[in-house]
Short mmCIF file of C-alpha atoms in Angstrom, two decimals:
data_model
loop_
_atom_site.label_atom_id
_atom_site.label_comp_id
_atom_site.label_asym_id
_atom_site.label_seq_id
_atom_site.Cartn_x
_atom_site.Cartn_y
_atom_site.Cartn_z
CA UNK A 1 12.46 35.99 -34.30
CA UNK A 2 11.89 36.67 -30.74
CA UNK A 3 12.60 33.89 -28.31
CA UNK A 4 10.06 32.81 -25.76
CA UNK A 5 11.14 33.92 -22.29
CA UNK A 6 9.08 31.39 -20.50
CA UNK A 7 10.82 28.25 -19.12
CA UNK A 8 10.64 25.18 -21.63
CA UNK A 9 8.25 23.23 -19.10
CA UNK A 10 5.79 26.25 -19.14
CA UNK A 11 5.83 26.42 -22.99
CA UNK A 12 5.21 22.59 -23.05
CA UNK A 13 2.39 23.11 -20.49
CA UNK A 14 0.38 25.49 -22.65
CA UNK A 15 0.65 23.23 -25.73
CA UNK A 16 -0.42 20.17 -23.88
CA UNK A 17 -3.41 21.91 -22.23
CA UNK A 18 -4.95 22.47 -25.61
CA UNK A 19 -4.65 18.79 -26.37
CA UNK A 20 -6.29 17.69 -23.02
CA UNK A 21 -8.96 20.31 -23.57
CA UNK A 22 -9.98 18.48 -26.72
CA UNK A 23 -9.69 15.07 -25.11
CA UNK A 24 -11.36 15.58 -21.71
CA UNK A 25 -13.47 18.62 -21.86
CA UNK A 26 -15.52 17.68 -18.76
CA UNK A 27 -12.56 17.51 -16.45
CA UNK A 28 -12.22 21.30 -15.92
CA UNK A 29 -15.74 21.26 -14.56
CA UNK A 30 -14.96 18.55 -12.09
CA UNK A 31 -16.74 15.71 -13.93
CA UNK A 32 -13.72 13.43 -14.23
CA UNK A 33 -10.29 11.90 -13.74
CA UNK A 34 -7.46 9.35 -12.27
CA UNK A 35 -5.74 5.86 -11.97
CA UNK A 36 -5.31 3.42 -9.00
CA UNK A 37 -2.20 3.53 -7.02
CA UNK A 38 -2.44 1.14 -5.02
CA UNK A 39 -2.50 -0.87 -4.77
CA UNK A 40 -3.87 -2.51 -2.78
CA UNK A 41 -6.52 -3.94 -4.99
CA UNK A 42 -9.01 -1.19 -3.94
CA UNK A 43 -7.04 1.39 -5.43
CA UNK A 44 -4.88 0.51 -8.36
CA UNK A 45 -2.54 3.61 -8.97
CA UNK A 46 1.01 3.13 -10.67
CA UNK A 47 4.16 4.57 -9.12
CA UNK A 48 5.04 8.03 -10.44
CA UNK A 49 8.23 6.59 -11.92
CA UNK A 50 8.24 2.82 -12.64
CA UNK A 51 11.49 1.09 -13.59
CA UNK A 52 12.45 -2.52 -14.30
CA UNK A 53 13.96 -4.28 -11.31
CA UNK A 54 17.27 -4.49 -13.20
CA UNK A 55 17.51 -0.70 -13.08
CA UNK A 56 18.59 -0.85 -9.39
CA UNK A 57 21.82 -2.62 -10.25
CA UNK A 58 22.78 -0.08 -12.87
CA UNK A 59 21.87 2.78 -10.52
CA UNK A 60 23.91 1.29 -7.67
CA UNK A 61 26.86 0.78 -9.92
CA UNK A 62 26.74 4.46 -10.92
CA UNK A 63 26.65 5.48 -7.35
CA UNK A 64 29.82 3.49 -6.58
CA UNK A 65 31.41 5.81 -9.16
CA UNK A 66 29.51 8.95 -8.16
CA UNK A 67 28.49 8.77 -4.54
CA UNK A 68 27.49 12.40 -4.42
CA UNK A 69 24.98 12.19 -7.33
CA UNK A 70 21.76 13.17 -5.49
CA UNK A 71 19.65 12.68 -8.49
CA UNK A 72 20.70 9.11 -8.90
CA UNK A 73 20.09 8.40 -5.16
CA UNK A 74 16.50 9.61 -5.62
CA UNK A 75 16.17 7.42 -8.76
CA UNK A 76 17.38 4.48 -6.82
CA UNK A 77 14.87 5.14 -4.07
CA UNK A 78 11.96 5.14 -6.59
CA UNK A 79 13.24 1.89 -8.22
CA UNK A 80 13.12 0.29 -4.86
CA UNK A 81 9.62 1.44 -4.34
CA UNK A 82 8.59 0.01 -7.68
CA UNK A 83 10.22 -3.32 -6.84
CA UNK A 84 8.33 -3.37 -3.60
CA UNK A 85 5.02 -2.73 -5.42
CA UNK A 86 5.54 -5.69 -7.87
CA UNK A 87 7.10 -8.23 -5.46
CA UNK A 88 5.38 -7.53 -2.19
CA UNK A 89 8.70 -7.30 -0.23
CA UNK A 90 8.26 -4.68 2.42
CA UNK A 91 11.98 -4.73 3.13
CA UNK A 92 12.56 -2.80 -0.08
CA UNK A 93 10.78 0.19 1.53
CA UNK A 94 13.60 0.50 4.08
CA UNK A 95 16.19 0.42 1.19
CA UNK A 96 14.12 3.16 -0.74
CA UNK A 97 13.99 5.37 2.35
CA UNK A 98 17.73 5.16 2.92
CA UNK A 99 18.43 6.07 -0.63
CA UNK A 100 16.01 8.96 -0.64
CA UNK A 101 17.23 10.39 2.70
CA UNK A 102 20.81 10.17 1.26
CA UNK A 103 19.76 12.19 -1.66
CA UNK A 104 18.03 14.80 0.60
CA UNK A 105 21.15 14.98 2.73
CA UNK A 106 23.25 15.76 -0.37
CA UNK A 107 20.70 18.30 -1.70
CA UNK A 108 18.14 19.62 0.83
CA UNK A 109 16.77 22.47 -1.20
CA UNK A 110 14.80 22.10 -4.38
CA UNK A 111 15.18 18.26 -4.48
CA UNK A 112 11.74 17.57 -5.98
CA UNK A 113 12.78 14.07 -7.10
CA UNK A 114 13.61 12.82 -3.54
CA UNK A 115 10.58 14.57 -2.12
CA UNK A 116 8.37 12.94 -4.67
CA UNK A 117 9.98 9.63 -3.77
CA UNK A 118 9.36 10.26 -0.14
CA UNK A 119 5.71 10.95 -1.01
CA UNK A 120 5.46 7.78 -2.98
CA UNK A 121 7.14 5.87 -0.19
CA UNK A 122 4.64 7.15 2.34
CA UNK A 123 1.78 6.15 0.11
CA UNK A 124 3.20 2.70 -0.32
CA UNK A 125 3.16 2.44 3.49
CA UNK A 126 -0.49 3.66 3.50
CA UNK A 127 0.48 6.85 5.29
CA UNK A 128 -1.37 9.31 2.93
CA UNK A 129 -1.26 12.32 5.11
CA UNK A 130 2.47 12.17 5.07
CA UNK A 131 2.37 11.40 1.35
CA UNK A 132 0.43 14.63 0.83
CA UNK A 133 2.91 16.65 2.92
CA UNK A 134 5.87 15.45 0.88
CA UNK A 135 4.07 15.83 -2.38
CA UNK A 136 3.21 19.37 -1.50
CA UNK A 137 6.93 19.96 -0.84
CA UNK A 138 7.77 18.55 -4.14
CA UNK A 139 5.48 20.71 -6.19
CA UNK A 140 6.68 23.69 -4.27
CA UNK A 141 10.24 22.84 -5.14
CA UNK A 142 9.32 22.32 -8.81
CA UNK A 143 5.84 23.42 -9.99
CA UNK A 144 6.49 21.67 -13.34
CA UNK A 145 7.23 18.21 -11.89
CA UNK A 146 4.38 16.16 -13.24
CA UNK A 147 5.22 13.05 -11.21
CA UNK A 148 4.90 15.02 -8.02
CA UNK A 149 1.33 16.06 -8.96
CA UNK A 150 0.62 12.46 -9.62
CA UNK A 151 1.59 11.25 -6.09
CA UNK A 152 -0.22 14.36 -4.72
CA UNK A 153 -3.21 13.06 -6.63
CA UNK A 154 -2.90 9.54 -5.23
CA UNK A 155 -2.65 10.94 -1.74
CA UNK A 156 -5.72 13.07 -2.01
CA UNK A 157 -7.67 10.15 -3.63
CA UNK A 158 -6.95 7.83 -0.69
CA UNK A 159 -7.73 10.68 1.78
CA UNK A 160 -11.21 10.97 0.19
CA UNK A 161 -10.32 14.55 -1.23
CA UNK A 162 -11.72 13.62 -4.65
CA UNK A 163 -11.92 17.24 -6.14
CA UNK A 164 -8.38 18.05 -5.01
CA UNK A 165 -7.25 14.78 -6.62
CA UNK A 166 -8.91 15.72 -9.90
CA UNK A 167 -7.20 19.12 -9.88
CA UNK A 168 -3.79 17.52 -9.37
CA UNK A 169 -4.43 15.12 -12.15
CA UNK A 170 -5.46 17.78 -14.43
CA UNK A 171 -2.22 19.74 -13.57
CA UNK A 172 -0.27 16.56 -14.17
CA UNK A 173 -1.82 16.08 -17.64
CA UNK A 174 -1.37 19.77 -18.46
CA UNK A 175 2.36 19.34 -17.82
CA UNK A 176 2.94 15.91 -19.35
CA UNK A 177 0.25 13.76 -20.78
CA UNK A 178 2.25 10.61 -20.53
CA UNK A 179 1.26 7.06 -19.51
CA UNK A 180 1.10 7.77 -15.65
CA UNK A 181 -0.94 10.93 -16.00
CA UNK A 182 -3.31 9.28 -18.54
CA UNK A 183 -3.81 6.34 -16.18
CA UNK A 184 -4.63 8.59 -13.31
CA UNK A 185 -7.06 10.30 -15.59
CA UNK A 186 -8.70 7.00 -16.41
CA UNK A 187 -9.14 6.19 -12.72
CA UNK A 188 -11.25 9.40 -12.01
CA UNK A 189 -13.69 8.14 -14.60
CA UNK A 190 -13.53 4.54 -13.09
CA UNK A 191 -14.30 5.94 -9.57
CA UNK A 192 -17.30 7.64 -11.10
CA UNK A 193 -18.63 4.49 -12.76
CA UNK A 194 -17.79 5.67 -16.41
CA UNK A 195 -15.82 2.53 -17.42
CA UNK A 196 -16.10 3.30 -21.13
CA UNK A 197 -14.24 6.72 -20.77
CA UNK A 198 -11.86 5.13 -18.30
CA UNK A 199 -11.11 2.42 -20.83
CA UNK A 200 -10.64 5.01 -23.53
CA UNK A 201 -8.09 6.89 -21.45
CA UNK A 202 -6.41 3.74 -20.35
CA UNK A 203 -5.83 2.84 -24.03
CA UNK A 204 -4.14 6.11 -24.47
CA UNK A 205 -2.00 5.35 -21.42
CA UNK A 206 -1.17 1.98 -22.97
CA UNK A 207 -0.14 3.67 -26.34
CA UNK A 208 2.04 6.22 -24.38
CA UNK A 209 3.70 3.57 -22.19
CA UNK A 210 7.53 3.27 -22.76
CA UNK A 211 8.32 0.69 -20.10
CA UNK A 212 7.38 -2.92 -19.66
CA UNK A 213 5.87 -2.26 -16.25
CA UNK A 214 3.88 0.66 -17.76
CA UNK A 215 2.55 -1.56 -20.45
CA UNK A 216 1.60 -4.31 -17.97
CA UNK A 217 -0.15 -1.95 -15.71
CA UNK A 218 -2.33 -0.56 -18.46
CA UNK A 219 -3.18 -4.08 -19.82
CA UNK A 220 -4.21 -5.19 -16.18
CA UNK A 221 -6.36 -2.06 -15.77
CA UNK A 222 -7.97 -2.57 -19.15
CA UNK A 223 -8.75 -6.24 -18.14
CA UNK A 224 -10.37 -5.18 -14.97
CA UNK A 225 -12.39 -2.55 -16.59
CA UNK A 226 -13.69 -4.94 -19.10
CA UNK A 227 -14.55 -7.48 -16.54
CA UNK A 228 -16.59 -4.83 -14.49
CA UNK A 229 -18.42 -3.98 -17.78
CA UNK A 230 -19.32 -7.73 -18.04
CA UNK A 231 -16.99 -8.62 -20.92
CA UNK A 232 -15.02 -11.50 -19.63
CA UNK A 233 -13.73 -12.47 -22.96
CA UNK A 234 -12.20 -9.18 -23.56
CA UNK A 235 -10.72 -9.12 -20.02
CA UNK A 236 -9.03 -12.53 -20.83
CA UNK A 237 -7.70 -11.09 -24.01
CA UNK A 238 -6.34 -8.01 -22.46
CA UNK A 239 -4.63 -9.95 -19.74
CA UNK A 240 -3.24 -12.43 -22.21
CA UNK A 241 -1.71 -9.61 -24.51
CA UNK A 242 -0.09 -8.02 -21.50
CA UNK A 243 1.47 -11.46 -20.31
CA UNK A 244 2.99 -12.01 -23.80
CA UNK A 245 5.19 -9.10 -22.89
CA UNK A 246 5.48 -9.53 -19.07
CA UNK A 247 4.79 -13.22 -18.41
CA UNK A 248 5.55 -12.96 -14.63
CA UNK A 249 3.59 -9.74 -13.78
CA UNK A 250 1.44 -10.48 -10.77
CA UNK A 251 -1.25 -7.93 -11.59
CA UNK A 252 -1.72 -9.39 -15.06
CA UNK A 253 -1.87 -12.87 -13.77
CA UNK A 254 -4.41 -11.78 -11.19
CA UNK A 255 -6.52 -10.17 -14.06
CA UNK A 256 -6.15 -13.39 -16.09
CA UNK A 257 -7.35 -15.57 -13.22
CA UNK A 258 -10.35 -13.30 -12.55
CA UNK A 259 -11.29 -13.45 -16.25
CA UNK A 260 -10.95 -17.28 -16.29
CA UNK A 261 -13.23 -17.42 -13.15
CA UNK A 262 -15.80 -15.29 -14.71
CA UNK A 263 -15.83 -17.60 -17.73
CA UNK A 264 -16.14 -20.58 -15.57
CA UNK A 265 -12.65 -21.90 -16.09
CA UNK A 266 -12.13 -22.68 -12.41
CA UNK A 267 -9.06 -24.80 -12.58
CA UNK A 268 -7.38 -22.34 -14.90
CA UNK A 269 -8.28 -19.53 -12.50
CA UNK A 270 -6.93 -21.46 -9.59
CA UNK A 271 -3.60 -22.40 -11.23
CA UNK A 272 -3.13 -18.68 -12.36
CA UNK A 273 -3.82 -17.36 -8.85
CA UNK A 274 -1.40 -19.90 -7.51
CA UNK A 275 1.32 -18.85 -9.92
CA UNK A 276 0.76 -15.18 -9.11
CA UNK A 277 0.90 -15.81 -5.35
CA UNK A 278 4.14 -17.90 -5.77
CA UNK A 279 5.74 -14.93 -7.59
CA UNK A 280 4.47 -12.25 -5.15
CA UNK A 281 2.47 -13.37 -2.06
CA UNK A 282 0.47 -10.12 -1.95
CA UNK A 283 -2.62 -10.16 0.35
CA UNK A 284 -5.20 -9.78 -2.42
CA UNK A 285 -3.60 -12.77 -4.34
CA UNK A 286 -3.50 -14.89 -1.30
CA UNK A 287 -7.24 -14.04 -0.46
CA UNK A 288 -8.28 -14.74 -4.07
CA UNK A 289 -6.36 -18.07 -3.99
CA UNK A 290 -7.76 -19.24 -0.73
CA UNK A 291 -11.32 -18.35 -1.67
CA UNK A 292 -10.93 -20.16 -4.95
CA UNK A 293 -9.96 -23.31 -3.13
CA UNK A 294 -12.91 -22.70 -0.85
CA UNK A 295 -15.25 -22.26 -3.84
CA UNK A 296 -14.02 -25.61 -5.15
CA UNK A 297 -14.54 -27.43 -1.87
CA UNK A 298 -10.72 -27.62 -1.19
CA UNK A 299 -10.95 -26.59 2.36
CA UNK A 300 -7.57 -28.07 3.38
CA UNK A 301 -5.77 -26.40 0.39
CA UNK A 302 -7.33 -23.13 1.50
CA UNK A 303 -5.52 -23.22 4.88
CA UNK A 304 -1.99 -22.52 3.47
CA UNK A 305 -2.79 -19.08 1.86
CA UNK A 306 -5.07 -18.18 4.74
CA UNK A 307 -2.33 -19.00 7.22
CA UNK A 308 0.09 -16.82 5.27
CA UNK A 309 -2.34 -13.94 5.26
CA UNK A 310 -2.69 -14.22 9.00
CA UNK A 311 1.02 -14.16 9.40
CA UNK A 312 1.30 -11.17 7.28
CA UNK A 313 -1.30 -9.30 9.29
CA UNK A 314 0.53 -10.21 12.56
CA UNK A 315 3.62 -8.57 11.24
CA UNK A 316 1.61 -5.53 9.98
CA UNK A 317 -0.02 -5.04 13.36
CA UNK A 318 3.33 -5.38 15.14
CA UNK A 319 4.75 -2.66 12.87
CA UNK A 320 1.74 -0.33 13.58
CA UNK A 321 0.78 -0.16 9.95
CA UNK A 322 -2.91 0.48 9.31
CA UNK A 323 -4.66 -2.65 7.73
CA UNK A 324 -5.54 -2.68 4.07
CA UNK A 325 -9.01 -3.60 2.73
CA UNK A 326 -7.95 -7.33 1.89
CA UNK A 327 -6.89 -7.84 5.47
CA UNK A 328 -10.21 -6.37 6.79
CA UNK A 329 -12.36 -8.43 4.32
CA UNK A 330 -10.39 -11.50 5.22
CA UNK A 331 -10.92 -11.06 9.02
CA UNK A 332 -14.63 -10.41 8.35
CA UNK A 333 -15.19 -13.54 6.41
CA UNK A 334 -12.64 -15.95 7.70
CA UNK A 335 -11.83 -14.63 11.22
CA UNK A 336 -13.52 -12.39 13.79
CA UNK A 337 -16.02 -9.73 12.41
CA UNK A 338 -15.63 -7.83 15.55
CA UNK A 339 -11.85 -7.50 15.04
CA UNK A 340 -12.48 -6.61 11.44
CA UNK A 341 -14.64 -3.71 12.51
CA UNK A 342 -11.81 -2.48 14.78
CA UNK A 343 -9.27 -2.92 11.87
CA UNK A 344 -11.64 -0.90 9.48
CA UNK A 345 -12.07 1.87 12.04
CA UNK A 346 -8.33 2.06 12.34
CA UNK A 347 -7.88 2.24 8.47
CA UNK A 348 -10.60 4.89 8.14
CA UNK A 349 -8.71 7.30 10.55
CA UNK A 350 -5.87 7.55 7.98
CA UNK A 351 -7.47 6.56 4.77
CA UNK A 352 -11.13 7.59 4.38
CA UNK A 353 -11.27 6.14 0.82
CA UNK A 354 -14.27 4.49 -0.76
CA UNK A 355 -12.81 1.05 -0.81
CA UNK A 356 -12.14 1.22 3.03
CA UNK A 357 -15.77 2.37 3.57
CA UNK A 358 -16.83 -0.79 1.76
CA UNK A 359 -14.64 -2.96 3.79
CA UNK A 360 -16.07 -1.19 6.95
CA UNK A 361 -19.51 -1.85 5.77
CA UNK A 362 -18.95 -5.51 5.20
CA UNK A 363 -17.23 -6.00 8.61
CA UNK A 364 -20.14 -4.14 10.31
CA UNK A 365 -22.62 -6.48 8.42
CA UNK A 366 -20.77 -9.62 9.46
CA UNK A 367 -20.85 -8.28 12.98
CA UNK A 368 -24.62 -7.89 12.88
CA UNK A 369 -24.58 -4.07 12.89
CA UNK A 370 -26.45 -3.59 9.53
CA UNK A 371 -27.91 -0.08 9.90
CA UNK A 372 -24.40 1.24 10.48
CA UNK A 373 -23.25 -1.00 7.65
CA UNK A 374 -25.76 0.54 5.23
CA UNK A 375 -24.50 4.05 5.74
CA UNK A 376 -20.95 2.92 5.11
CA UNK A 377 -22.00 0.89 1.95
CA UNK A 378 -23.75 4.00 0.62
CA UNK A 379 -20.61 6.17 1.10
CA UNK A 380 -18.50 3.51 -0.68
CA UNK A 381 -20.95 3.76 -3.79
CA UNK A 382 -21.44 7.52 -3.41
CA UNK A 383 -18.94 8.25 -6.28
CA UNK A 384 -20.88 5.91 -8.58
CA UNK A 385 -18.17 3.29 -8.80
CA UNK A 386 -19.06 0.18 -10.78
CA UNK A 387 -17.91 -2.43 -8.37
CA UNK A 388 -19.75 -5.76 -8.48
CA UNK A 389 -18.34 -6.76 -5.04
CA UNK A 390 -19.50 -3.43 -3.37
CA UNK A 391 -22.97 -3.85 -4.88
CA UNK A 392 -23.08 -7.46 -3.52
CA UNK A 393 -21.96 -6.29 -0.19
CA UNK A 394 -24.75 -3.64 -0.05
CA UNK A 395 -27.27 -6.07 -1.44
CA UNK A 396 -26.58 -8.44 1.62
CA UNK A 397 -26.85 -5.44 3.99
CA UNK A 398 -30.26 -4.33 2.38
CA UNK A 399 -31.47 -8.00 2.64
CA UNK A 400 -30.61 -8.20 6.36
CA UNK A 401 -32.59 -4.96 6.91
CA UNK A 402 -35.47 -6.35 5.07
CA UNK A 403 -35.15 -4.10 2.04
CA UNK A 404 -35.72 -6.85 -0.57
CA UNK A 405 -36.32 -4.51 -3.55
CA UNK A 406 -33.08 -2.62 -2.87
CA UNK A 407 -31.32 -5.86 -2.36
CA UNK A 408 -32.52 -7.11 -5.72
CA UNK A 409 -31.43 -3.91 -7.42
CA UNK A 410 -27.88 -4.20 -6.05
CA UNK A 411 -27.74 -7.87 -6.95
CA UNK A 412 -28.74 -7.01 -10.45
CA UNK A 413 -25.70 -4.71 -10.74
CA UNK A 414 -23.45 -7.25 -9.25
CA UNK A 415 -24.44 -10.31 -11.31
CA UNK A 416 -25.26 -8.84 -14.77
CA UNK A 417 -24.25 -8.95 -17.65
CA UNK A 418 -21.60 -11.27 -16.38
CA UNK A 419 -20.25 -11.79 -12.99
CA UNK A 420 -17.14 -9.77 -12.07
CA UNK A 421 -17.38 -11.30 -8.64
CA UNK A 422 -15.01 -13.96 -7.34
CA UNK A 423 -16.74 -17.38 -7.71
CA UNK A 424 -17.20 -17.82 -3.95
CA UNK A 425 -18.92 -14.41 -3.80
CA UNK A 426 -20.82 -15.02 -6.94
CA UNK A 427 -22.28 -18.17 -5.59
CA UNK A 428 -23.34 -16.36 -2.39
CA UNK A 429 -24.96 -13.64 -4.43
CA UNK A 430 -26.89 -16.07 -6.49
CA UNK A 431 -28.03 -17.87 -3.38
CA UNK A 432 -29.26 -14.55 -1.87
CA UNK A 433 -31.03 -13.82 -5.16
CA UNK A 434 -32.86 -17.15 -4.97
CA UNK A 435 -33.94 -16.30 -1.38
CA UNK A 436 -35.37 -13.07 -2.55
CA UNK A 437 -37.13 -14.75 -5.42
CA UNK A 438 -36.00 -12.30 -8.25
CA UNK A 439 -33.65 -12.92 -11.04
CA UNK A 440 -31.64 -10.24 -12.90
#
């Protein structure tokens, strides 16, 4: 028997490609694929290598014994990035960078793990051009590193390079169709509005998940997809199943709160968002919590999460970091719309992603610049994404421009079959529908 001279990774790649061809035949034609990184709520992608927080202690202990182990230094950097994602503590990014640069100092050439980590760190800091540069280095160092192609896909997605992102995701799946690659495949369909196919692939990601964080991430995504499909009961079930395994996961708590809100369980939604924000005071959780208080008429209680959001944005601006979409939307609705426009323009310079176009559209609308806003809202929805919030935003813009029929059409998509909108925005959307005089 003759042995196969190809490297093991290449032999695996050929076998996997057949499996993917059967599962996602449209992807090669550019009709599909990817999962949210972010974060950030507008883009929900998972880190290329997620590890429990306790992993950092074990890695640090190993490095005390073997300080020259460059692979463990890169693993420690990735673990810190994952911790930062789940806790919202930006100080962990500095620890991650220190570990990754130590790995690169020990092994400068062919260190794909550390280069992938540097790419993931840049993405976590919303520096997606730098993330792409590091990811390109990583795939050059190791063309069979599936995680590197994942971060490359994330960077291309946030930079608005959707075809390049699909190609990177396809390569990732060819190399290794694991939980992370299947989740990214799911996100391509989600961006295109095919929530059914997105959910199918996310279920495969859930089945392939080998870590608690991977399992929690898949359940949170499945809950979100169900809610956008109008199935709030299923959304609540998915979140609940995930929380049984990861009871303190902020993304799952956020998903559960949104499902409760869609079902009219206002107090349960409020308590769940409060718990999530207590665990990780991330901007999207603080915004959801404050707006839930506001929807219930708790104006005084809304001040605390809003004040924390403002403090976080002050620190963000001082550090020179581009604003995320939650900060832009918060400023547009609860601060200065003109400043929100400036923030959105700053974000778009480095991150021309569909969610940023939506935030820019809303800021322009709130600032009274509706013709410019409509162009941005159209760009946000150009991929076909099924976002109730984005359709509500465009409906309000159409209405301000006197396009009643177009506004009614977007409101129909935002409010039926069940509202995925936050209760505060759902009430505003229904009030707008009443003014138009049409019901979905």
